[in-house]
PDB file of N, CA, C and O and ligand atoms in Angstrom:
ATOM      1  N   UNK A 115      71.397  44.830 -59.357  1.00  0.00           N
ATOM      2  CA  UNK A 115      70.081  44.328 -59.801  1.00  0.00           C
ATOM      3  C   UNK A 115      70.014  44.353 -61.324  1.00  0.00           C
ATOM      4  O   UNK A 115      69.938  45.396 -61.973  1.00  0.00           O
ATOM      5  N   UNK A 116      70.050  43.069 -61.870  1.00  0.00           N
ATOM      6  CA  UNK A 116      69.494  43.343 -63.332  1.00  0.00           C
ATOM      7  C   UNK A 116      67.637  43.102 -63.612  1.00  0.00           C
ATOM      8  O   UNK A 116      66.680  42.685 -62.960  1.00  0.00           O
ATOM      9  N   UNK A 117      67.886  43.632 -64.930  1.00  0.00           N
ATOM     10  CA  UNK A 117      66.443  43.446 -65.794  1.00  0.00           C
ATOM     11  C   UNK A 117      65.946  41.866 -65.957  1.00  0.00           C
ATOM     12  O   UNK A 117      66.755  40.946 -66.075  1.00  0.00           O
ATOM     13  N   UNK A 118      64.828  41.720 -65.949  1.00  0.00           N
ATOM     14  CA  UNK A 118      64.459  40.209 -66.326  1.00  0.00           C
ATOM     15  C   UNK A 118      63.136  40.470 -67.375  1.00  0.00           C
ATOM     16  O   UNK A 118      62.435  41.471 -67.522  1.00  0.00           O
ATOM     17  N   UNK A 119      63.104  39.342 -67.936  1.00  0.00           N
ATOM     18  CA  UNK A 119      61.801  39.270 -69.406  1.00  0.00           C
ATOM     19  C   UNK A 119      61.175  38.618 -68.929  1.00  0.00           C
ATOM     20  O   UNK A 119      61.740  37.662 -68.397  1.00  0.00           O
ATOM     21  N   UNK A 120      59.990  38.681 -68.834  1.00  0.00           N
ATOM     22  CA  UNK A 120      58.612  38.041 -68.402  1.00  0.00           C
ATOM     23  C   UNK A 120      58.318  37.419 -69.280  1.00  0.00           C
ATOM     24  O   UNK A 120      58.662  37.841 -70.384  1.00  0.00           O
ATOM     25  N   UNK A 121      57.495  36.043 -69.197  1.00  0.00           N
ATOM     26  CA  UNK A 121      56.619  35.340 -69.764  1.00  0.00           C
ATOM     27  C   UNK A 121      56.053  35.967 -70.689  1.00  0.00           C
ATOM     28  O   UNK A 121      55.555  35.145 -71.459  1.00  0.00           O
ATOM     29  N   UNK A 122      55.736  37.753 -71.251  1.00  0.00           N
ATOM     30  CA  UNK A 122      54.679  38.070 -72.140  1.00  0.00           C
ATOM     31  C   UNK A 122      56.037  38.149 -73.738  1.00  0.00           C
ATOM     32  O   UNK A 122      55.816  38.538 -74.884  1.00  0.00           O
ATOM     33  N   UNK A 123      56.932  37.783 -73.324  1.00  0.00           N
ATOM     34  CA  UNK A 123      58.229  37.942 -74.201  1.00  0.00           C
ATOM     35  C   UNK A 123      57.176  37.255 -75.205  1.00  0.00           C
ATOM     36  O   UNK A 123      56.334  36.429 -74.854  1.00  0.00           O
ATOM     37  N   UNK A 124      57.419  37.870 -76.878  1.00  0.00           N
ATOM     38  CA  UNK A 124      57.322  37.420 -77.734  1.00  0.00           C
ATOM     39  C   UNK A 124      58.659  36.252 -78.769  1.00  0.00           C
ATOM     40  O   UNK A 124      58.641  35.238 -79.467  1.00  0.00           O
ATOM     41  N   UNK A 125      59.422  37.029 -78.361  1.00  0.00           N
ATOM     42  CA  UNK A 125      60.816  36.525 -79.039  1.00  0.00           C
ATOM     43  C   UNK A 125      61.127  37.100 -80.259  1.00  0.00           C
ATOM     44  O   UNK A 125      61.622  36.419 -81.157  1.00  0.00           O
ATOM     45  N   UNK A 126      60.751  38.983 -80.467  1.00  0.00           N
ATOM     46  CA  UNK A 126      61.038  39.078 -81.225  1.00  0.00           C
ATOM     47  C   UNK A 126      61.853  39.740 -81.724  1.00  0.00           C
ATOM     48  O   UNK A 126      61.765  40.315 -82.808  1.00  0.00           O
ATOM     49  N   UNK A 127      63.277  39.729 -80.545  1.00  0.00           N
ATOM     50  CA  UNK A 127      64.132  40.203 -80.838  1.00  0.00           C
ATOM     51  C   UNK A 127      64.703  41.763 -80.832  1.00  0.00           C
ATOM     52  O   UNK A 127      65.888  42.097 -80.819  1.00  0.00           O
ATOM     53  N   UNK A 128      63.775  42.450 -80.843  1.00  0.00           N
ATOM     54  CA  UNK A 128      63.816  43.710 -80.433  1.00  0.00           C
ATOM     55  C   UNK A 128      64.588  44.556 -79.741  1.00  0.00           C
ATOM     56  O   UNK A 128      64.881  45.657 -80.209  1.00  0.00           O
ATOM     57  N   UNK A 129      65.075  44.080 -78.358  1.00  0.00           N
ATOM     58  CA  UNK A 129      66.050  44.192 -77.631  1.00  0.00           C
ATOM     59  C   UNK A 129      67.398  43.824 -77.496  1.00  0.00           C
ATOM     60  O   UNK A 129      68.355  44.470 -77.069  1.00  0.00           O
ATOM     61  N   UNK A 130      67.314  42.648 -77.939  1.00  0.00           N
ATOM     62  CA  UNK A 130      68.506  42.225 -78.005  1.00  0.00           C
ATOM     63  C   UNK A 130      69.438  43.166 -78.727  1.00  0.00           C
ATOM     64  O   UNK A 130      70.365  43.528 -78.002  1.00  0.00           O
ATOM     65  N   UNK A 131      69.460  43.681 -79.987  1.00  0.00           N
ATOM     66  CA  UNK A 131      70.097  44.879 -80.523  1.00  0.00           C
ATOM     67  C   UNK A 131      70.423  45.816 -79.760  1.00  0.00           C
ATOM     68  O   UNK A 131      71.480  46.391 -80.019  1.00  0.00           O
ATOM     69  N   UNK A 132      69.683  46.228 -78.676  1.00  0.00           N
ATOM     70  CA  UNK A 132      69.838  47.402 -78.086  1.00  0.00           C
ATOM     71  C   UNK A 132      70.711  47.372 -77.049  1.00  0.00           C
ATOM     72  O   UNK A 132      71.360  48.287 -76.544  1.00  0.00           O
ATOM     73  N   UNK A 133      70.641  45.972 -76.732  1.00  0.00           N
ATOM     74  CA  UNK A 133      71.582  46.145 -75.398  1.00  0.00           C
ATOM     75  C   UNK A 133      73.463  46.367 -75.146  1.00  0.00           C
ATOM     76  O   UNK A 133      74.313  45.604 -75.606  1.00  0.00           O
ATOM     77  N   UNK A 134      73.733  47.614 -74.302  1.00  0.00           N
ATOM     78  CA  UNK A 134      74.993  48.100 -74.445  1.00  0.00           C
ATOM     79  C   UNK A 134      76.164  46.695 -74.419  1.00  0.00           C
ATOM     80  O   UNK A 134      77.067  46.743 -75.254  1.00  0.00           O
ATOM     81  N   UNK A 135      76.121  45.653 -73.595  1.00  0.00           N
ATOM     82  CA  UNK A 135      76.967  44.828 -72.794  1.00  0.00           C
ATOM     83  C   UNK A 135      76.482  43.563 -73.455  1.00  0.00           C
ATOM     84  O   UNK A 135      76.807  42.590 -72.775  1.00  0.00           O
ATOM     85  N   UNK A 136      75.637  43.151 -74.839  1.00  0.00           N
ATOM     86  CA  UNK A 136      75.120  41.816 -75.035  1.00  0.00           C
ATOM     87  C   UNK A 136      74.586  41.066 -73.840  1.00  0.00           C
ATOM     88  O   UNK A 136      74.918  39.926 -73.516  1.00  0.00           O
ATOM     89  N   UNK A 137      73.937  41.649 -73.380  1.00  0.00           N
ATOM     90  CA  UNK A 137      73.743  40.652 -71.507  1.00  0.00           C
ATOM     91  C   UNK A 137      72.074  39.739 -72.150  1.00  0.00           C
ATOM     92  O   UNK A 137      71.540  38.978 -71.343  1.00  0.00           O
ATOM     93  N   UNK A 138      71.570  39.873 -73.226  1.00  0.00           N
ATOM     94  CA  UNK A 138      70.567  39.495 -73.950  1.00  0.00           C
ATOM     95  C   UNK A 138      70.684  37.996 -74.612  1.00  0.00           C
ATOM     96  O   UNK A 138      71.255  37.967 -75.702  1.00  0.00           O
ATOM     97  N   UNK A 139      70.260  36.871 -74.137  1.00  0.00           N
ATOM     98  CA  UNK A 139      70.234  35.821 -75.378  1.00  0.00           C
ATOM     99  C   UNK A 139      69.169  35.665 -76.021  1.00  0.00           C
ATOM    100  O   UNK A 139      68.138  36.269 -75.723  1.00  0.00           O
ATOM    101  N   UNK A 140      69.259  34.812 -77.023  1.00  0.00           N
ATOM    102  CA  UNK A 140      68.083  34.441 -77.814  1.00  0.00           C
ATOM    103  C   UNK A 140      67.264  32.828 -77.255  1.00  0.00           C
ATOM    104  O   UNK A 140      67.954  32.053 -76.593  1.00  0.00           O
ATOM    105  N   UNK A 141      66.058  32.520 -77.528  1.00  0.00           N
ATOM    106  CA  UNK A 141      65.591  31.571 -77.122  1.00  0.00           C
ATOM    107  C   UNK A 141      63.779  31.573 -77.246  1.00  0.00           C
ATOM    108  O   UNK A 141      63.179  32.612 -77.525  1.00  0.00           O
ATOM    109  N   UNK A 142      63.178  30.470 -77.033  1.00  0.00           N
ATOM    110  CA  UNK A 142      61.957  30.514 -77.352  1.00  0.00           C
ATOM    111  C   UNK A 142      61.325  31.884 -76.502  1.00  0.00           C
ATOM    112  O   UNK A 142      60.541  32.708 -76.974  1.00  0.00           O
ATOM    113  N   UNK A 143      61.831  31.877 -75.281  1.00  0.00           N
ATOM    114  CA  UNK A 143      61.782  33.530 -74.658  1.00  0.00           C
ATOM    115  C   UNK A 143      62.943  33.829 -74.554  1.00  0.00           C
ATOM    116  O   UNK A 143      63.662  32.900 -74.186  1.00  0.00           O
ATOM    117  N   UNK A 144      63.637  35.185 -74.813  1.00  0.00           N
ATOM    118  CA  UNK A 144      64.632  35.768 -74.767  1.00  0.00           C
ATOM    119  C   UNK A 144      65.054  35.736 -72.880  1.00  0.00           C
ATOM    120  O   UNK A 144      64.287  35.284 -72.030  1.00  0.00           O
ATOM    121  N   UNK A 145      66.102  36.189 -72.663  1.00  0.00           N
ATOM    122  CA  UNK A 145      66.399  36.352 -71.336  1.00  0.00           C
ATOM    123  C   UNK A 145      67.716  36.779 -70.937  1.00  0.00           C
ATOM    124  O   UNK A 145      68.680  36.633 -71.689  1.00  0.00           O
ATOM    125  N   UNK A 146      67.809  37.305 -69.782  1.00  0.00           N
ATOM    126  CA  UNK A 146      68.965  37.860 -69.466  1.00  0.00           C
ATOM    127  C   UNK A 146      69.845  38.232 -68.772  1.00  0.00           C
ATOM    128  O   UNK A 146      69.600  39.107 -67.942  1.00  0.00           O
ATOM    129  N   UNK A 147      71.125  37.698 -68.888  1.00  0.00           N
ATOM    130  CA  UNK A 147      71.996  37.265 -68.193  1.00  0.00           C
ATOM    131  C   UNK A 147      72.265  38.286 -66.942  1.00  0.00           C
ATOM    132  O   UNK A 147      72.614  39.387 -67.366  1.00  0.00           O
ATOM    133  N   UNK A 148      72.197  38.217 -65.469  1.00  0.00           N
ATOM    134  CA  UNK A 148      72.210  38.759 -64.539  1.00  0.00           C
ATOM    135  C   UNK A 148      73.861  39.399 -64.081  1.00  0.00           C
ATOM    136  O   UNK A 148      73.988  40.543 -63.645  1.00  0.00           O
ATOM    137  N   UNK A 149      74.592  38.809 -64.199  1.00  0.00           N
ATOM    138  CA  UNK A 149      76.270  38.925 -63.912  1.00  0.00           C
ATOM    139  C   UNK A 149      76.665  39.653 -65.218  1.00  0.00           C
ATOM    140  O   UNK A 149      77.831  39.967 -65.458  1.00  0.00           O
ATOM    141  N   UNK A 150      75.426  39.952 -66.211  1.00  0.00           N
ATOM    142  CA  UNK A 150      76.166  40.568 -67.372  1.00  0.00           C
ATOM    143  C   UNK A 150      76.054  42.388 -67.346  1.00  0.00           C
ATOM    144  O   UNK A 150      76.859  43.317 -67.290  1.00  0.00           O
ATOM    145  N   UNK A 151      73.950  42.168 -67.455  1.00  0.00           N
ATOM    146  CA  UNK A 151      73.425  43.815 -67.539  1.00  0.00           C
ATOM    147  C   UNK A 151      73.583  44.010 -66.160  1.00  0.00           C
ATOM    148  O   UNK A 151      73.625  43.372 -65.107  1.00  0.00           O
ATOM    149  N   UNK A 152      73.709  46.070 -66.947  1.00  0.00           N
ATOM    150  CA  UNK A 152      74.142  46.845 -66.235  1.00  0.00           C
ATOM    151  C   UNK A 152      73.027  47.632 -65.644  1.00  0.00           C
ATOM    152  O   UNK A 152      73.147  48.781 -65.217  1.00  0.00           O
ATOM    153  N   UNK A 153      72.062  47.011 -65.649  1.00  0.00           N
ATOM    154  CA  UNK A 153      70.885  47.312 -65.145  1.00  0.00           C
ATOM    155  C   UNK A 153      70.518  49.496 -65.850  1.00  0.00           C
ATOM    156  O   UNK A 153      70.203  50.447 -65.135  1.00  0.00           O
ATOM    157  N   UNK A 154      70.748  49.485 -67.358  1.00  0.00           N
ATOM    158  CA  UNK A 154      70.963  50.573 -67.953  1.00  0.00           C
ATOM    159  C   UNK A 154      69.499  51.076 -68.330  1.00  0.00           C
ATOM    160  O   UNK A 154      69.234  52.263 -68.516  1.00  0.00           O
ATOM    161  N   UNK A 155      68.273  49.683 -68.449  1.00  0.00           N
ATOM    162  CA  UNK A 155      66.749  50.283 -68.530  1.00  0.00           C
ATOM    163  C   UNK A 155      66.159  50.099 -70.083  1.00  0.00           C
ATOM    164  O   UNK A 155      64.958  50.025 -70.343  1.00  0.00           O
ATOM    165  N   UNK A 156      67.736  50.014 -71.509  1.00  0.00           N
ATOM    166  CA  UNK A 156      67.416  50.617 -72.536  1.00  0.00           C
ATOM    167  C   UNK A 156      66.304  49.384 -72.899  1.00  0.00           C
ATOM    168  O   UNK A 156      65.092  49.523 -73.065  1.00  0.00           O
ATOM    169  N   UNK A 157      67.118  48.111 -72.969  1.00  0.00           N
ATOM    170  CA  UNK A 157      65.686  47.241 -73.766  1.00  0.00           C
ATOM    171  C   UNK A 157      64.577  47.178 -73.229  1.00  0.00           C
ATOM    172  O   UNK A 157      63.708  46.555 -73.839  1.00  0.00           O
ATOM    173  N   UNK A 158      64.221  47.835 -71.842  1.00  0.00           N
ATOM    174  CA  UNK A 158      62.791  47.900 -71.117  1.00  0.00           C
ATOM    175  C   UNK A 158      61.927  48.622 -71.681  1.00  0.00           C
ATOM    176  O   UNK A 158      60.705  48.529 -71.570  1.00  0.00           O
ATOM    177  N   UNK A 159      62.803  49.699 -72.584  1.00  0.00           N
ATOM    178  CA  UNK A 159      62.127  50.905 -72.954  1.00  0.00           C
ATOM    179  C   UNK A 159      61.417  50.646 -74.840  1.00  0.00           C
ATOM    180  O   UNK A 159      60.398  51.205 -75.244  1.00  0.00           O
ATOM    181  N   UNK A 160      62.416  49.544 -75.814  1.00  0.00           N
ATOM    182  CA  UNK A 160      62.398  49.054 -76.899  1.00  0.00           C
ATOM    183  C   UNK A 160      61.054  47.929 -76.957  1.00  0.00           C
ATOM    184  O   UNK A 160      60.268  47.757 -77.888  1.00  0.00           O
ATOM    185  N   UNK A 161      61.110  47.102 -75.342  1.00  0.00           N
ATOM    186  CA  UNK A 161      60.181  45.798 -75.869  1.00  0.00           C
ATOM    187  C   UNK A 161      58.792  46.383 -76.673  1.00  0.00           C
ATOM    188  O   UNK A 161      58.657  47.600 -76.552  1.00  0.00           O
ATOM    189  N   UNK A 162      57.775  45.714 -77.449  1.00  0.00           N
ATOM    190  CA  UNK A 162      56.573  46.326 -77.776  1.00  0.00           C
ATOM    191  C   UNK A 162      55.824  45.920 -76.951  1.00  0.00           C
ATOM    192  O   UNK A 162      54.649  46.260 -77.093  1.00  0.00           O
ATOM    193  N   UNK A 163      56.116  45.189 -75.967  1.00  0.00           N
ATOM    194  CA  UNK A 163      54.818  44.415 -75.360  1.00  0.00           C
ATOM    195  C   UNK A 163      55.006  44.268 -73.683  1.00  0.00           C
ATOM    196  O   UNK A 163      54.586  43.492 -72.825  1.00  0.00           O
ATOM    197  N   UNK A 164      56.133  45.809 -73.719  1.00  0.00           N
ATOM    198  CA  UNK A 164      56.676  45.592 -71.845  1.00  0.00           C
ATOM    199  C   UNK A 164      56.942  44.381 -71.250  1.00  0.00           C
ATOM    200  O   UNK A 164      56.106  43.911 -70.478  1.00  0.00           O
ATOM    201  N   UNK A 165      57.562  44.028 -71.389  1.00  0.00           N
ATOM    202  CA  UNK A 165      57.438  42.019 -71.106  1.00  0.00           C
ATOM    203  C   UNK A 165      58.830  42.692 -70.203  1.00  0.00           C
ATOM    204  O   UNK A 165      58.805  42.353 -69.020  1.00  0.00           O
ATOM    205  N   UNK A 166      59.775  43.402 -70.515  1.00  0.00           N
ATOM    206  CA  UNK A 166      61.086  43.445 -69.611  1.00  0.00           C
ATOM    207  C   UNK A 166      60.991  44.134 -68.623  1.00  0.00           C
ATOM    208  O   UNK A 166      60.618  45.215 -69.078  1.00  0.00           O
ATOM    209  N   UNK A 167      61.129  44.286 -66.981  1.00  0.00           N
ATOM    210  CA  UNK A 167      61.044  44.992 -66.142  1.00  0.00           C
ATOM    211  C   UNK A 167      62.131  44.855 -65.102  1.00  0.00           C
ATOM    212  O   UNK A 167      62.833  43.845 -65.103  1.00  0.00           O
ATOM    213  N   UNK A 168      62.343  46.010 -64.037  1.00  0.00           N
ATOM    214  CA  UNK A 168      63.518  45.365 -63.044  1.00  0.00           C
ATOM    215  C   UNK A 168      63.273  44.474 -62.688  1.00  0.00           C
ATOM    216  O   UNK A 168      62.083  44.173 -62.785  1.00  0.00           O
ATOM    217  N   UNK A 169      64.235  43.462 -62.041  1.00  0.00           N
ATOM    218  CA  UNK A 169      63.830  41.869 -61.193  1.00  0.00           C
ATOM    219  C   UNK A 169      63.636  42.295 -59.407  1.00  0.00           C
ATOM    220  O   UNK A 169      64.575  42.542 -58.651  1.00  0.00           O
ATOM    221  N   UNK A 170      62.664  42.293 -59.161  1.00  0.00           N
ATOM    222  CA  UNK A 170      62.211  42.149 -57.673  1.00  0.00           C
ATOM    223  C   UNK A 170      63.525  42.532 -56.703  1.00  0.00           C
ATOM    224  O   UNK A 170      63.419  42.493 -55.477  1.00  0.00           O
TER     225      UNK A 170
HETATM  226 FE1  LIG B 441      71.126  45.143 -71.391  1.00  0.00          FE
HETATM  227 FE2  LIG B 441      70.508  47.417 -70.168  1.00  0.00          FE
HETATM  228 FE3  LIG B 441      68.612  45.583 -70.612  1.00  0.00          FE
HETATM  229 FE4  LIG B 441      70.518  45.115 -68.808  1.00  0.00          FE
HETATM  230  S1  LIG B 441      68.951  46.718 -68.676  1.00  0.00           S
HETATM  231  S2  LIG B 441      69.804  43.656 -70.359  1.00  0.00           S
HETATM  232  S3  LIG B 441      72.312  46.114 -69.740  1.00  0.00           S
HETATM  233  S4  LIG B 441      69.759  46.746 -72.202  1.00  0.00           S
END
């Protein structure tokens, strides 16, 4: 199971730094690659605006 970014994504980059495996791209909303993260929690914990959570 990986992490996914919700719609409240700002895009501001925040996470993307943090993540161990780059599983993070950039884009008008950020998002993230499923076959990549290691489902590790860290950028869930960085966003300012909780926008990242586990995926269902
Ligand atoms: Fe990267 Fe961890 Fe977030 Fe997955 S949960 S995208 S591995 S920081």
């Amino acid at each position: 199971m990986a992490y996914k970014i919700s719609d409240e994504c700002l895009a501001c980059g925040t996470c993307k730094g943090e993540c161990p495996v780059e599983a993070i791209s950039e884009g008008e909303k950020y998002s993230i690659n499923p076959d990549v993260c290691i489902d590790c929690g860290t950028c869930a914990g960085v966003c300012p605006v909780e926008a990242i959570s586990p995926a269902e």
